[in-house]
PDB file of C-alpha atoms and ligand atoms in Angstrom:
ATOM      1  CA  MET A   1      61.460 132.141 121.422  1.00  0.00           C
ATOM      2  CA  LYS A   2      61.726 129.748 118.619  1.00  0.00           C
ATOM      3  CA  MET A   3      63.290 126.493 120.172  1.00  0.00           C
ATOM      4  CA  ALA A   4      65.503 124.211 118.559  1.00  0.00           C
ATOM      5  CA  ILE A   5      66.505 120.609 120.289  1.00  0.00           C
ATOM      6  CA  PHE A   6      69.878 118.613 118.843  1.00  0.00           C
ATOM      7  CA  SER A   7      71.040 115.179 120.263  1.00  0.00           C
ATOM      8  CA  GLY A   8      74.738 114.547 120.920  1.00  0.00           C
ATOM      9  CA  SER A   9      76.075 111.010 120.178  1.00  0.00           C
ATOM     10  CA  SER A  10      75.390 109.720 123.886  1.00  0.00           C
ATOM     11  CA  ASN A  11      71.997 109.032 124.280  1.00  0.00           C
ATOM     12  CA  PRO A  12      70.112 109.353 120.920  1.00  0.00           C
ATOM     13  CA  GLU A  13      67.152 106.828 121.616  1.00  0.00           C
ATOM     14  CA  LEU A  14      66.279 109.187 124.566  1.00  0.00           C
ATOM     15  CA  ALA A  15      66.836 112.315 122.374  1.00  0.00           C
ATOM     16  CA  LYS A  16      64.376 110.743 120.054  1.00  0.00           C
ATOM     17  CA  LYS A  17      61.760 110.203 122.836  1.00  0.00           C
ATOM     18  CA  ILE A  18      61.971 113.946 123.875  1.00  0.00           C
ATOM     19  CA  SER A  19      61.501 115.031 120.378  1.00  0.00           C
ATOM     20  CA  LYS A  20      58.555 112.833 119.939  1.00  0.00           C
ATOM     21  CA  TYR A  21      57.068 113.889 123.321  1.00  0.00           C
ATOM     22  CA  LEU A  22      58.057 117.728 122.251  1.00  0.00           C
ATOM     23  CA  LYS A  23      56.230 117.112 118.665  1.00  0.00           C
ATOM     24  CA  LYS A  24      59.437 118.346 117.177  1.00  0.00           C
ATOM     25  CA  PRO A  25      61.971 117.159 114.877  1.00  0.00           C
ATOM     26  CA  LEU A  26      65.713 116.621 116.039  1.00  0.00           C
ATOM     27  CA  GLY A  27      67.763 119.542 114.368  1.00  0.00           C
ATOM     28  CA  LYS A  28      70.359 118.396 111.882  1.00  0.00           C
ATOM     29  CA  VAL A  29      73.685 118.365 113.295  1.00  0.00           C
ATOM     30  CA  GLU A  30      76.740 116.570 111.629  1.00  0.00           C
ATOM     31  CA  LEU A  31      78.760 115.012 114.470  1.00  0.00           C
ATOM     32  CA  LYS A  32      81.992 113.288 113.535  1.00  0.00           C
ATOM     33  CA  LYS A  33      85.684 112.343 114.516  1.00  0.00           C
ATOM     34  CA  PHE A  34      88.660 113.430 112.292  1.00  0.00           C
ATOM     35  CA  ALA A  35      91.072 110.726 111.648  1.00  0.00           C
ATOM     36  CA  ASP A  36      93.204 111.895 114.774  1.00  0.00           C
ATOM     37  CA  GLY A  37      90.397 111.616 116.994  1.00  0.00           C
ATOM     38  CA  GLU A  38      89.076 115.057 117.178  1.00  0.00           C
ATOM     39  CA  THR A  39      85.551 115.981 116.961  1.00  0.00           C
ATOM     40  CA  TYR A  40      84.149 117.888 114.657  1.00  0.00           C
ATOM     41  CA  VAL A  41      80.640 119.430 114.763  1.00  0.00           C
ATOM     42  CA  ASN A  42      78.419 121.003 111.987  1.00  0.00           C
ATOM     43  CA  TYR A  43      74.660 122.375 112.472  1.00  0.00           C
ATOM     44  CA  LEU A  44      73.311 121.929 109.119  1.00  0.00           C
ATOM     45  CA  GLU A  45      70.180 124.152 109.678  1.00  0.00           C
ATOM     46  CA  SER A  46      70.485 127.896 111.095  1.00  0.00           C
ATOM     47  CA  ILE A  47      69.979 128.433 114.654  1.00  0.00           C
ATOM     48  CA  ARG A  48      70.323 131.989 114.623  1.00  0.00           C
ATOM     49  CA  GLY A  49      68.387 133.792 117.584  1.00  0.00           C
ATOM     50  CA  LYS A  50      67.251 130.476 118.795  1.00  0.00           C
ATOM     51  CA  ASP A  51      66.628 128.932 121.962  1.00  0.00           C
ATOM     52  CA  VAL A  52      68.669 125.839 121.224  1.00  0.00           C
ATOM     53  CA  TYR A  53      68.611 122.584 123.686  1.00  0.00           C
ATOM     54  CA  LEU A  54      71.588 119.864 123.489  1.00  0.00           C
ATOM     55  CA  ILE A  55      70.710 116.386 124.457  1.00  0.00           C
ATOM     56  CA  GLN A  56      73.860 115.128 125.862  1.00  0.00           C
ATOM     57  CA  SER A  57      74.300 112.328 128.934  1.00  0.00           C
ATOM     58  CA  THR A  58      78.113 112.803 129.803  1.00  0.00           C
ATOM     59  CA  CYS A  59      78.271 108.883 130.287  1.00  0.00           C
ATOM     60  CA  THR A  60      80.791 106.427 128.878  1.00  0.00           C
ATOM     61  CA  PRO A  61      82.750 107.342 126.907  1.00  0.00           C
ATOM     62  CA  VAL A  62      82.759 110.208 129.402  1.00  0.00           C
ATOM     63  CA  ASN A  63      85.633 112.229 127.910  1.00  0.00           C
ATOM     64  CA  ASP A  64      84.503 111.959 124.345  1.00  0.00           C
ATOM     65  CA  ASN A  65      80.740 112.653 125.355  1.00  0.00           C
ATOM     66  CA  LEU A  66      81.844 115.750 127.428  1.00  0.00           C
ATOM     67  CA  MET A  67      84.170 117.130 125.014  1.00  0.00           C
ATOM     68  CA  GLU A  68      81.424 116.604 122.216  1.00  0.00           C
ATOM     69  CA  LEU A  69      78.938 118.575 124.552  1.00  0.00           C
ATOM     70  CA  LEU A  70      81.458 121.314 124.778  1.00  0.00           C
ATOM     71  CA  ILE A  71      82.050 121.575 120.905  1.00  0.00           C
ATOM     72  CA  MET A  72      78.298 121.727 120.084  1.00  0.00           C
ATOM     73  CA  ILE A  73      78.083 124.807 122.837  1.00  0.00           C
ATOM     74  CA  ASP A  74      80.788 126.610 120.937  1.00  0.00           C
ATOM     75  CA  ALA A  75      79.524 125.526 117.316  1.00  0.00           C
ATOM     76  CA  ALA A  76      76.075 127.090 118.671  1.00  0.00           C
ATOM     77  CA  LYS A  77      77.300 130.186 120.443  1.00  0.00           C
ATOM     78  CA  ARG A  78      79.598 130.950 117.272  1.00  0.00           C
ATOM     79  CA  ALA A  79      76.183 130.484 115.099  1.00  0.00           C
ATOM     80  CA  ALA A  80      74.476 133.232 116.976  1.00  0.00           C
ATOM     81  CA  ALA A  81      72.111 131.014 119.337  1.00  0.00           C
ATOM     82  CA  GLU A  82      70.173 133.318 121.567  1.00  0.00           C
ATOM     83  CA  ARG A  83      70.344 130.707 124.554  1.00  0.00           C
ATOM     84  CA  ILE A  84      71.870 127.591 124.867  1.00  0.00           C
ATOM     85  CA  THR A  85      70.959 124.908 127.532  1.00  0.00           C
ATOM     86  CA  CYS A  86      72.915 122.075 128.114  1.00  0.00           C
ATOM     87  CA  VAL A  87      70.223 118.910 128.703  1.00  0.00           C
ATOM     88  CA  ILE A  88      72.387 116.635 130.575  1.00  0.00           C
ATOM     89  CA  PRO A  89      70.284 113.487 132.134  1.00  0.00           C
ATOM     90  CA  TYR A  90      73.271 112.078 133.504  1.00  0.00           C
ATOM     91  CA  TYR A  91      75.857 114.517 134.785  1.00  0.00           C
ATOM     92  CA  GLY A  92      79.205 112.616 134.573  1.00  0.00           C
ATOM     93  CA  TYR A  93      82.166 113.141 136.704  1.00  0.00           C
ATOM     94  CA  ALA A  94      79.705 113.963 139.870  1.00  0.00           C
ATOM     95  CA  LYS A  95      81.225 111.400 141.807  1.00  0.00           C
ATOM     96  CA  GLN A  96      84.378 113.702 142.655  1.00  0.00           C
ATOM     97  CA  GLU A  97      82.544 116.345 144.297  1.00  0.00           C
ATOM     98  CA  ARG A  98      84.678 117.035 147.165  1.00  0.00           C
ATOM     99  CA  LYS A  99      88.317 116.331 148.234  1.00  0.00           C
ATOM    100  CA  ALA A 100      88.111 113.332 150.085  1.00  0.00           C
ATOM    101  CA  ARG A 101      91.922 113.037 150.259  1.00  0.00           C
ATOM    102  CA  ASP A 102      94.713 115.755 149.879  1.00  0.00           C
ATOM    103  CA  ARG A 103      95.624 116.872 146.320  1.00  0.00           C
ATOM    104  CA  GLU A 104      92.487 115.301 144.618  1.00  0.00           C
ATOM    105  CA  PRO A 105      90.535 117.472 141.988  1.00  0.00           C
ATOM    106  CA  ILE A 106      86.646 118.816 142.559  1.00  0.00           C
ATOM    107  CA  THR A 107      85.471 117.490 138.779  1.00  0.00           C
ATOM    108  CA  ALA A 108      81.798 118.368 139.104  1.00  0.00           C
ATOM    109  CA  LYS A 109      82.931 122.025 139.616  1.00  0.00           C
ATOM    110  CA  LEU A 110      85.622 121.642 136.846  1.00  0.00           C
ATOM    111  CA  VAL A 111      82.748 120.412 134.571  1.00  0.00           C
ATOM    112  CA  ALA A 112      80.630 123.175 135.562  1.00  0.00           C
ATOM    113  CA  GLU A 113      83.003 125.581 134.884  1.00  0.00           C
ATOM    114  CA  LEU A 114      83.790 124.111 131.431  1.00  0.00           C
ATOM    115  CA  LEU A 115      80.071 124.380 130.436  1.00  0.00           C
ATOM    116  CA  GLN A 116      79.924 127.993 131.408  1.00  0.00           C
ATOM    117  CA  SER A 117      83.373 128.761 129.676  1.00  0.00           C
ATOM    118  CA  ALA A 118      82.448 126.922 126.341  1.00  0.00           C
ATOM    119  CA  GLY A 119      79.035 129.248 126.184  1.00  0.00           C
ATOM    120  CA  ALA A 120      75.862 127.399 127.919  1.00  0.00           C
ATOM    121  CA  ASN A 121      73.495 129.730 129.320  1.00  0.00           C
ATOM    122  CA  ALA A 122      71.747 127.302 131.287  1.00  0.00           C
ATOM    123  CA  VAL A 123      71.705 123.717 132.281  1.00  0.00           C
ATOM    124  CA  LEU A 124      69.010 120.756 132.921  1.00  0.00           C
ATOM    125  CA  THR A 125      70.180 118.021 134.735  1.00  0.00           C
ATOM    126  CA  MET A 126      68.581 114.859 136.916  1.00  0.00           C
ATOM    127  CA  ASP A 127      69.551 113.227 140.087  1.00  0.00           C
ATOM    128  CA  LEU A 128      72.841 114.542 140.466  1.00  0.00           C
ATOM    129  CA  HIS A 129      75.105 112.575 142.714  1.00  0.00           C
ATOM    130  CA  ALA A 130      74.954 114.884 145.594  1.00  0.00           C
ATOM    131  CA  ASP A 131      72.899 118.045 145.551  1.00  0.00           C
ATOM    132  CA  PRO A 132      75.334 120.413 146.761  1.00  0.00           C
ATOM    133  CA  ILE A 133      76.793 120.203 143.130  1.00  0.00           C
ATOM    134  CA  GLN A 134      73.812 122.571 142.236  1.00  0.00           C
ATOM    135  CA  GLY A 135      76.069 125.697 143.883  1.00  0.00           C
ATOM    136  CA  PHE A 136      78.694 124.819 141.254  1.00  0.00           C
ATOM    137  CA  PHE A 137      76.717 126.428 138.352  1.00  0.00           C
ATOM    138  CA  ASP A 138      76.891 130.254 138.143  1.00  0.00           C
ATOM    139  CA  ILE A 139      74.293 129.965 135.248  1.00  0.00           C
ATOM    140  CA  ARG A 140      70.742 129.359 135.318  1.00  0.00           C
ATOM    141  CA  ALA A 141      70.576 125.443 136.268  1.00  0.00           C
ATOM    142  CA  ASP A 142      67.356 123.246 136.852  1.00  0.00           C
ATOM    143  CA  PHE A 143      67.461 119.999 138.641  1.00  0.00           C
ATOM    144  CA  LEU A 144      64.844 117.237 138.190  1.00  0.00           C
ATOM    145  CA  TYR A 145      64.277 114.079 139.961  1.00  0.00           C
ATOM    146  CA  ALA A 146      63.582 110.970 138.378  1.00  0.00           C
ATOM    147  CA  SER A 147      61.574 109.673 141.905  1.00  0.00           C
ATOM    148  CA  GLY A 148      58.081 110.541 140.070  1.00  0.00           C
ATOM    149  CA  ALA A 149      58.851 107.895 137.245  1.00  0.00           C
ATOM    150  CA  LEU A 150      60.289 105.433 139.422  1.00  0.00           C
ATOM    151  CA  VAL A 151      57.775 105.493 142.270  1.00  0.00           C
ATOM    152  CA  LYS A 152      55.063 105.178 139.689  1.00  0.00           C
ATOM    153  CA  SER A 153      56.730 102.186 138.587  1.00  0.00           C
ATOM    154  CA  VAL A 154      56.456 100.498 142.082  1.00  0.00           C
ATOM    155  CA  LEU A 155      53.084 101.669 142.929  1.00  0.00           C
ATOM    156  CA  GLU A 156      51.923  99.644 140.010  1.00  0.00           C
ATOM    157  CA  LYS A 157      53.094  96.435 141.742  1.00  0.00           C
ATOM    158  CA  LYS A 158      50.826  96.973 144.458  1.00  0.00           C
ATOM    159  CA  LEU A 159      53.408  95.879 146.800  1.00  0.00           C
ATOM    160  CA  LYS A 160      52.474  95.257 150.416  1.00  0.00           C
ATOM    161  CA  ASN A 161      54.719  95.785 153.714  1.00  0.00           C
ATOM    162  CA  ILE A 162      57.365  97.898 152.197  1.00  0.00           C
ATOM    163  CA  VAL A 163      60.601  98.579 153.557  1.00  0.00           C
ATOM    164  CA  VAL A 164      62.836 101.159 151.734  1.00  0.00           C
ATOM    165  CA  VAL A 165      66.767 100.734 152.186  1.00  0.00           C
ATOM    166  CA  SER A 166      69.078 103.094 151.679  1.00  0.00           C
ATOM    167  CA  PRO A 167      72.317 101.538 150.802  1.00  0.00           C
ATOM    168  CA  ASP A 168      74.665 104.019 152.430  1.00  0.00           C
ATOM    169  CA  VAL A 169      74.321 106.718 154.944  1.00  0.00           C
ATOM    170  CA  GLY A 170      74.651 109.422 152.425  1.00  0.00           C
ATOM    171  CA  SER A 171      71.976 108.117 150.640  1.00  0.00           C
ATOM    172  CA  SER A 172      69.264 108.257 153.671  1.00  0.00           C
ATOM    173  CA  ARG A 173      67.353 111.428 153.026  1.00  0.00           C
ATOM    174  CA  ARG A 174      66.715 110.461 149.731  1.00  0.00           C
ATOM    175  CA  ALA A 175      65.524 106.831 150.713  1.00  0.00           C
ATOM    176  CA  ARG A 176      63.444 108.522 153.446  1.00  0.00           C
ATOM    177  CA  ALA A 177      61.345 110.512 150.620  1.00  0.00           C
ATOM    178  CA  TYR A 178      60.681 107.891 148.739  1.00  0.00           C
ATOM    179  CA  ALA A 179      59.443 105.861 152.008  1.00  0.00           C
ATOM    180  CA  LYS A 180      57.276 108.624 152.465  1.00  0.00           C
ATOM    181  CA  ARG A 181      55.901 108.351 149.300  1.00  0.00           C
ATOM    182  CA  LEU A 182      55.519 104.785 149.410  1.00  0.00           C
ATOM    183  CA  ASN A 183      54.332 104.622 152.850  1.00  0.00           C
ATOM    184  CA  ALA A 184      57.038 102.526 153.782  1.00  0.00           C
ATOM    185  CA  SER A 185      59.226 102.217 156.780  1.00  0.00           C
ATOM    186  CA  LEU A 186      63.276 103.024 156.351  1.00  0.00           C
ATOM    187  CA  ALA A 187      66.284 101.190 156.699  1.00  0.00           C
ATOM    188  CA  ILE A 188      69.971 102.179 156.277  1.00  0.00           C
ATOM    189  CA  ILE A 189      72.911 100.339 155.471  1.00  0.00           C
ATOM    190  CA  ASP A 190      76.303 101.402 156.931  1.00  0.00           C
ATOM    191  CA  LYS A 191      78.609 100.741 154.010  1.00  0.00           C
ATOM    192  CA  ARG A 192      82.512 101.157 153.852  1.00  0.00           C
ATOM    193  CA  ARG A 193      84.294 101.569 150.911  1.00  0.00           C
ATOM    194  CA  PRO A 194      88.084 100.108 151.694  1.00  0.00           C
ATOM    195  CA  LYS A 195      89.140 101.309 148.082  1.00  0.00           C
ATOM    196  CA  GLN A 196      87.562 103.149 145.246  1.00  0.00           C
ATOM    197  CA  ASN A 197      85.035 100.752 143.254  1.00  0.00           C
ATOM    198  CA  GLN A 198      84.807  98.311 145.933  1.00  0.00           C
ATOM    199  CA  SER A 199      82.366  98.334 148.992  1.00  0.00           C
ATOM    200  CA  GLU A 200      81.614  96.272 151.967  1.00  0.00           C
ATOM    201  CA  VAL A 201      77.976  96.315 154.414  1.00  0.00           C
ATOM    202  CA  MET A 202      79.212  97.146 158.001  1.00  0.00           C
ATOM    203  CA  HIS A 203      75.555  96.684 159.563  1.00  0.00           C
ATOM    204  CA  LEU A 204      71.820  97.235 158.624  1.00  0.00           C
ATOM    205  CA  ILE A 205      69.858  99.636 160.636  1.00  0.00           C
ATOM    206  CA  GLY A 206      66.271  98.776 160.604  1.00  0.00           C
ATOM    207  CA  GLU A 207      63.982  95.779 160.586  1.00  0.00           C
ATOM    208  CA  VAL A 208      63.438  94.208 156.958  1.00  0.00           C
ATOM    209  CA  LYS A 209      62.238  90.564 158.003  1.00  0.00           C
ATOM    210  CA  GLY A 210      59.562  89.342 155.960  1.00  0.00           C
ATOM    211  CA  LYS A 211      59.390  92.548 154.233  1.00  0.00           C
ATOM    212  CA  ASN A 212      59.447  93.837 150.321  1.00  0.00           C
ATOM    213  CA  ALA A 213      62.723  95.675 150.582  1.00  0.00           C
ATOM    214  CA  ILE A 214      63.595  98.341 147.917  1.00  0.00           C
ATOM    215  CA  ILE A 215      66.963  99.548 147.804  1.00  0.00           C
ATOM    216  CA  ILE A 216      67.151 103.294 146.451  1.00  0.00           C
ATOM    217  CA  ASP A 217      70.146 104.679 144.853  1.00  0.00           C
ATOM    218  CA  ASP A 218      71.391 107.692 142.385  1.00  0.00           C
ATOM    219  CA  GLU A 219      73.574 105.424 139.952  1.00  0.00           C
ATOM    220  CA  ILE A 220      74.492 101.563 140.169  1.00  0.00           C
ATOM    221  CA  ASN A 221      78.417 101.766 138.706  1.00  0.00           C
ATOM    222  CA  THR A 222      80.089  98.577 139.177  1.00  0.00           C
ATOM    223  CA  GLY A 223      76.907  97.216 141.103  1.00  0.00           C
ATOM    224  CA  GLY A 224      79.126  96.180 144.271  1.00  0.00           C
ATOM    225  CA  THR A 225      77.053  98.495 146.461  1.00  0.00           C
ATOM    226  CA  ILE A 226      74.033  97.451 145.389  1.00  0.00           C
ATOM    227  CA  CYS A 227      74.040  93.753 145.094  1.00  0.00           C
ATOM    228  CA  ASN A 228      75.873  93.650 148.475  1.00  0.00           C
ATOM    229  CA  ALA A 229      72.771  95.723 150.088  1.00  0.00           C
ATOM    230  CA  ALA A 230      70.518  93.237 148.295  1.00  0.00           C
ATOM    231  CA  GLN A 231      72.352  90.499 149.795  1.00  0.00           C
ATOM    232  CA  ALA A 232      72.643  91.841 153.439  1.00  0.00           C
ATOM    233  CA  VAL A 233      68.684  92.678 153.123  1.00  0.00           C
ATOM    234  CA  ILE A 234      68.030  88.837 152.215  1.00  0.00           C
ATOM    235  CA  GLU A 235      70.186  87.396 154.928  1.00  0.00           C
ATOM    236  CA  HIS A 236      68.404  89.743 157.435  1.00  0.00           C
ATOM    237  CA  GLY A 237      65.027  87.894 156.120  1.00  0.00           C
ATOM    238  CA  ALA A 238      63.515  90.333 153.820  1.00  0.00           C
ATOM    239  CA  LYS A 239      60.747  88.559 151.352  1.00  0.00           C
ATOM    240  CA  GLU A 240      61.790  90.035 148.012  1.00  0.00           C
ATOM    241  CA  VAL A 241      64.240  92.813 147.018  1.00  0.00           C
ATOM    242  CA  TYR A 242      64.068  95.399 144.074  1.00  0.00           C
ATOM    243  CA  ALA A 243      65.885  98.205 143.243  1.00  0.00           C
ATOM    244  CA  LEU A 244      65.198 101.719 142.137  1.00  0.00           C
ATOM    245  CA  VAL A 245      68.137 103.687 140.351  1.00  0.00           C
ATOM    246  CA  SER A 246      68.043 107.057 138.681  1.00  0.00           C
ATOM    247  CA  HIS A 247      71.414 106.121 136.494  1.00  0.00           C
ATOM    248  CA  ALA A 248      72.285 102.835 135.006  1.00  0.00           C
ATOM    249  CA  VAL A 249      76.067 103.323 134.679  1.00  0.00           C
ATOM    250  CA  PHE A 250      76.762  99.656 134.434  1.00  0.00           C
ATOM    251  CA  ALA A 251      80.541  99.506 134.380  1.00  0.00           C
ATOM    252  CA  GLY A 252      82.579  96.597 133.672  1.00  0.00           C
ATOM    253  CA  ASN A 253      80.572  93.262 134.378  1.00  0.00           C
ATOM    254  CA  ALA A 254      77.714  95.245 136.281  1.00  0.00           C
ATOM    255  CA  ILE A 255      75.023  93.497 134.254  1.00  0.00           C
ATOM    256  CA  GLU A 256      76.227  89.716 134.874  1.00  0.00           C
ATOM    257  CA  LYS A 257      76.510  90.939 138.783  1.00  0.00           C
ATOM    258  CA  LEU A 258      73.121  92.108 138.937  1.00  0.00           C
ATOM    259  CA  GLU A 259      71.758  88.988 137.114  1.00  0.00           C
ATOM    260  CA  LYS A 260      73.145  86.595 139.547  1.00  0.00           C
ATOM    261  CA  SER A 261      72.126  88.848 142.699  1.00  0.00           C
ATOM    262  CA  ALA A 262      69.377  88.354 144.768  1.00  0.00           C
ATOM    263  CA  PHE A 263      66.989  91.233 143.165  1.00  0.00           C
ATOM    264  CA  LYS A 264      63.537  90.263 141.877  1.00  0.00           C
ATOM    265  CA  GLU A 265      63.728  93.297 139.863  1.00  0.00           C
ATOM    266  CA  ILE A 266      65.888  96.327 139.098  1.00  0.00           C
ATOM    267  CA  ILE A 267      64.144  99.442 137.936  1.00  0.00           C
ATOM    268  CA  VAL A 268      66.527 102.281 136.016  1.00  0.00           C
ATOM    269  CA  THR A 269      65.450 105.347 134.025  1.00  0.00           C
ATOM    270  CA  ASP A 270      66.924 105.667 130.340  1.00  0.00           C
ATOM    271  CA  SER A 271      69.255 108.628 131.497  1.00  0.00           C
ATOM    272  CA  ILE A 272      71.844 106.637 129.849  1.00  0.00           C
ATOM    273  CA  PRO A 273      71.590 103.997 127.207  1.00  0.00           C
ATOM    274  CA  ALA A 274      70.753 100.473 127.910  1.00  0.00           C
ATOM    275  CA  LYS A 275      74.407  98.406 127.084  1.00  0.00           C
ATOM    276  CA  ARG A 276      72.199  95.176 126.562  1.00  0.00           C
ATOM    277  CA  LYS A 277      68.856  93.653 127.469  1.00  0.00           C
ATOM    278  CA  SER A 278      68.318  91.787 130.764  1.00  0.00           C
ATOM    279  CA  LYS A 279      64.897  90.370 132.307  1.00  0.00           C
ATOM    280  CA  LYS A 280      65.881  91.644 135.705  1.00  0.00           C
ATOM    281  CA  ILE A 281      66.302  95.267 134.571  1.00  0.00           C
ATOM    282  CA  LYS A 282      63.430  97.098 133.936  1.00  0.00           C
ATOM    283  CA  ILE A 283      63.707 100.824 132.125  1.00  0.00           C
ATOM    284  CA  VAL A 284      61.187 103.242 132.734  1.00  0.00           C
ATOM    285  CA  SER A 285      61.676 106.635 130.406  1.00  0.00           C
ATOM    286  CA  ILE A 286      62.420 110.000 131.883  1.00  0.00           C
ATOM    287  CA  ALA A 287      61.384 111.778 128.526  1.00  0.00           C
ATOM    288  CA  PRO A 288      58.115 113.009 129.263  1.00  0.00           C
ATOM    289  CA  LEU A 289      59.672 114.595 132.382  1.00  0.00           C
ATOM    290  CA  LEU A 290      62.537 116.227 130.462  1.00  0.00           C
ATOM    291  CA  GLY A 291      60.122 117.327 127.453  1.00  0.00           C
ATOM    292  CA  GLU A 292      57.789 118.992 129.795  1.00  0.00           C
ATOM    293  CA  ALA A 293      60.842 120.601 131.478  1.00  0.00           C
ATOM    294  CA  ILE A 294      62.285 121.892 128.072  1.00  0.00           C
ATOM    295  CA  ILE A 295      58.408 123.170 127.297  1.00  0.00           C
ATOM    296  CA  THR A 296      58.465 125.086 130.690  1.00  0.00           C
ATOM    297  CA  MET A 297      61.857 126.544 130.112  1.00  0.00           C
ATOM    298  CA  ASN A 298      61.219 127.655 126.416  1.00  0.00           C
ATOM    299  CA  GLN A 299      57.963 129.421 127.596  1.00  0.00           C
ATOM    300  CA  ASN A 300      59.645 131.225 130.936  1.00  0.00           C
ATOM    301  CA  LYS A 301      57.198 129.432 132.925  1.00  0.00           C
ATOM    302  CA  SER A 302      57.257 128.056 136.862  1.00  0.00           C
ATOM    303  CA  MET A 303      59.287 124.764 136.940  1.00  0.00           C
ATOM    304  CA  SER A 304      58.060 123.833 140.276  1.00  0.00           C
ATOM    305  CA  LYS A 305      55.488 121.385 139.098  1.00  0.00           C
ATOM    306  CA  LEU A 306      58.077 119.492 137.979  1.00  0.00           C
ATOM    307  CA  LEU A 307      60.698 119.565 140.701  1.00  0.00           C
ATOM    308  CA  ASN A 308      59.750 116.726 142.751  1.00  0.00           C
ATOM    309  CA  PRO A 309      62.775 116.551 145.549  1.00  0.00           C
ATOM    310  CA  ALA A 310      63.331 113.153 146.467  1.00  0.00           C
ATOM    311  CA  LYS A 311      64.320 114.601 150.117  1.00  0.00           C
TER     312      LYS A 311
HETATM  313  C1  R5P B   1      77.750 106.180 146.306  1.00  0.00           C
HETATM  314  O1  R5P B   1      77.998 107.301 146.777  1.00  0.00           O
HETATM  315  C2  R5P B   1      76.507 106.238 145.157  1.00  0.00           C
HETATM  316  O2  R5P B   1      75.228 106.551 145.449  1.00  0.00           O
HETATM  317  C3  R5P B   1      76.425 104.823 144.676  1.00  0.00           C
HETATM  318  O3  R5P B   1      76.062 103.787 145.596  1.00  0.00           O
HETATM  319  C4  R5P B   1      77.675 104.537 143.986  1.00  0.00           C
HETATM  320  O4  R5P B   1      78.280 105.101 143.114  1.00  0.00           O
HETATM  321  C5  R5P B   1      77.459 102.955 143.365  1.00  0.00           C
HETATM  322  O5  R5P B   1      78.733 102.684 143.033  1.00  0.00           O
HETATM  323  P1  R5P B   1      78.982 100.774 142.616  1.00  0.00           P
HETATM  324  O6  R5P B   1      78.034 100.387 141.976  1.00  0.00           O
HETATM  325  O7  R5P B   1      80.400 100.903 141.640  1.00  0.00           O
HETATM  326  O8  R5P B   1      79.078 100.174 143.898  1.00  0.00           O
END
């Protein structure tokens, strides 16, 4: 089926890299806001009968980016696209994936339902906050992992005596998979959240003394979790500390916190556009991974060679 790729407003740099990888120009689409803030979308070329890919991370401003994606889906459906795939490198609203307290929403499920109701036929996303979110989609959905690109960037450093550190118990399966690939030992931090957006290190389980510690996480939001983890690891005698993180959410003053932190380097992907440059932050691109996945989906071939689960 003839393919067409379009970028939403959230991450045009990544969309351009994907288009370069695919050797296919981005389709022309007008995206603008009316005076009252409503979003307007108009495809400036025919997409009738095409296999359409809409590239949009639902990062900050999350509500605008999500709504823009929904409207892009709606316009594509009404323009008779044959298949509409949402390429969502960073799937926002995923942290509310279960009820932690009474009378809370499950926004990860709500967003999946919104995409489906708008007319999406498939979703391609990467490193969901929690794997069980996969079950929230009743349409075709493929889930990629950035671990291949992130591990490669560590292997290039030729570090010896590595310990992979999970910054909380929830991420320990992911950390164990990284440890296996890096031929490293594993340590786990027992983290508590006294309040939303606040975190405290309670215990460190495992040996980090004299080792090069690599802390693994799916995202850095306020930076509290990972900076506290780095401090704890250094206080327990680690030699150097690095971070490997899929999504650079970087809310508020996260970048300033990271710059002042114990980290030697923080390696993130470009699933979310960089807010500003920092000497401590290295960005690895996931455009080749997403580009290859788009080609594979378009040709209806097996995705298994690309699915590199970090668990
Ligand atoms: C927690 O479950 C996640 O894996 C991240 O550790 C968390 O979202 C990071 O948030 P923050 O940077 O605000 O501590």
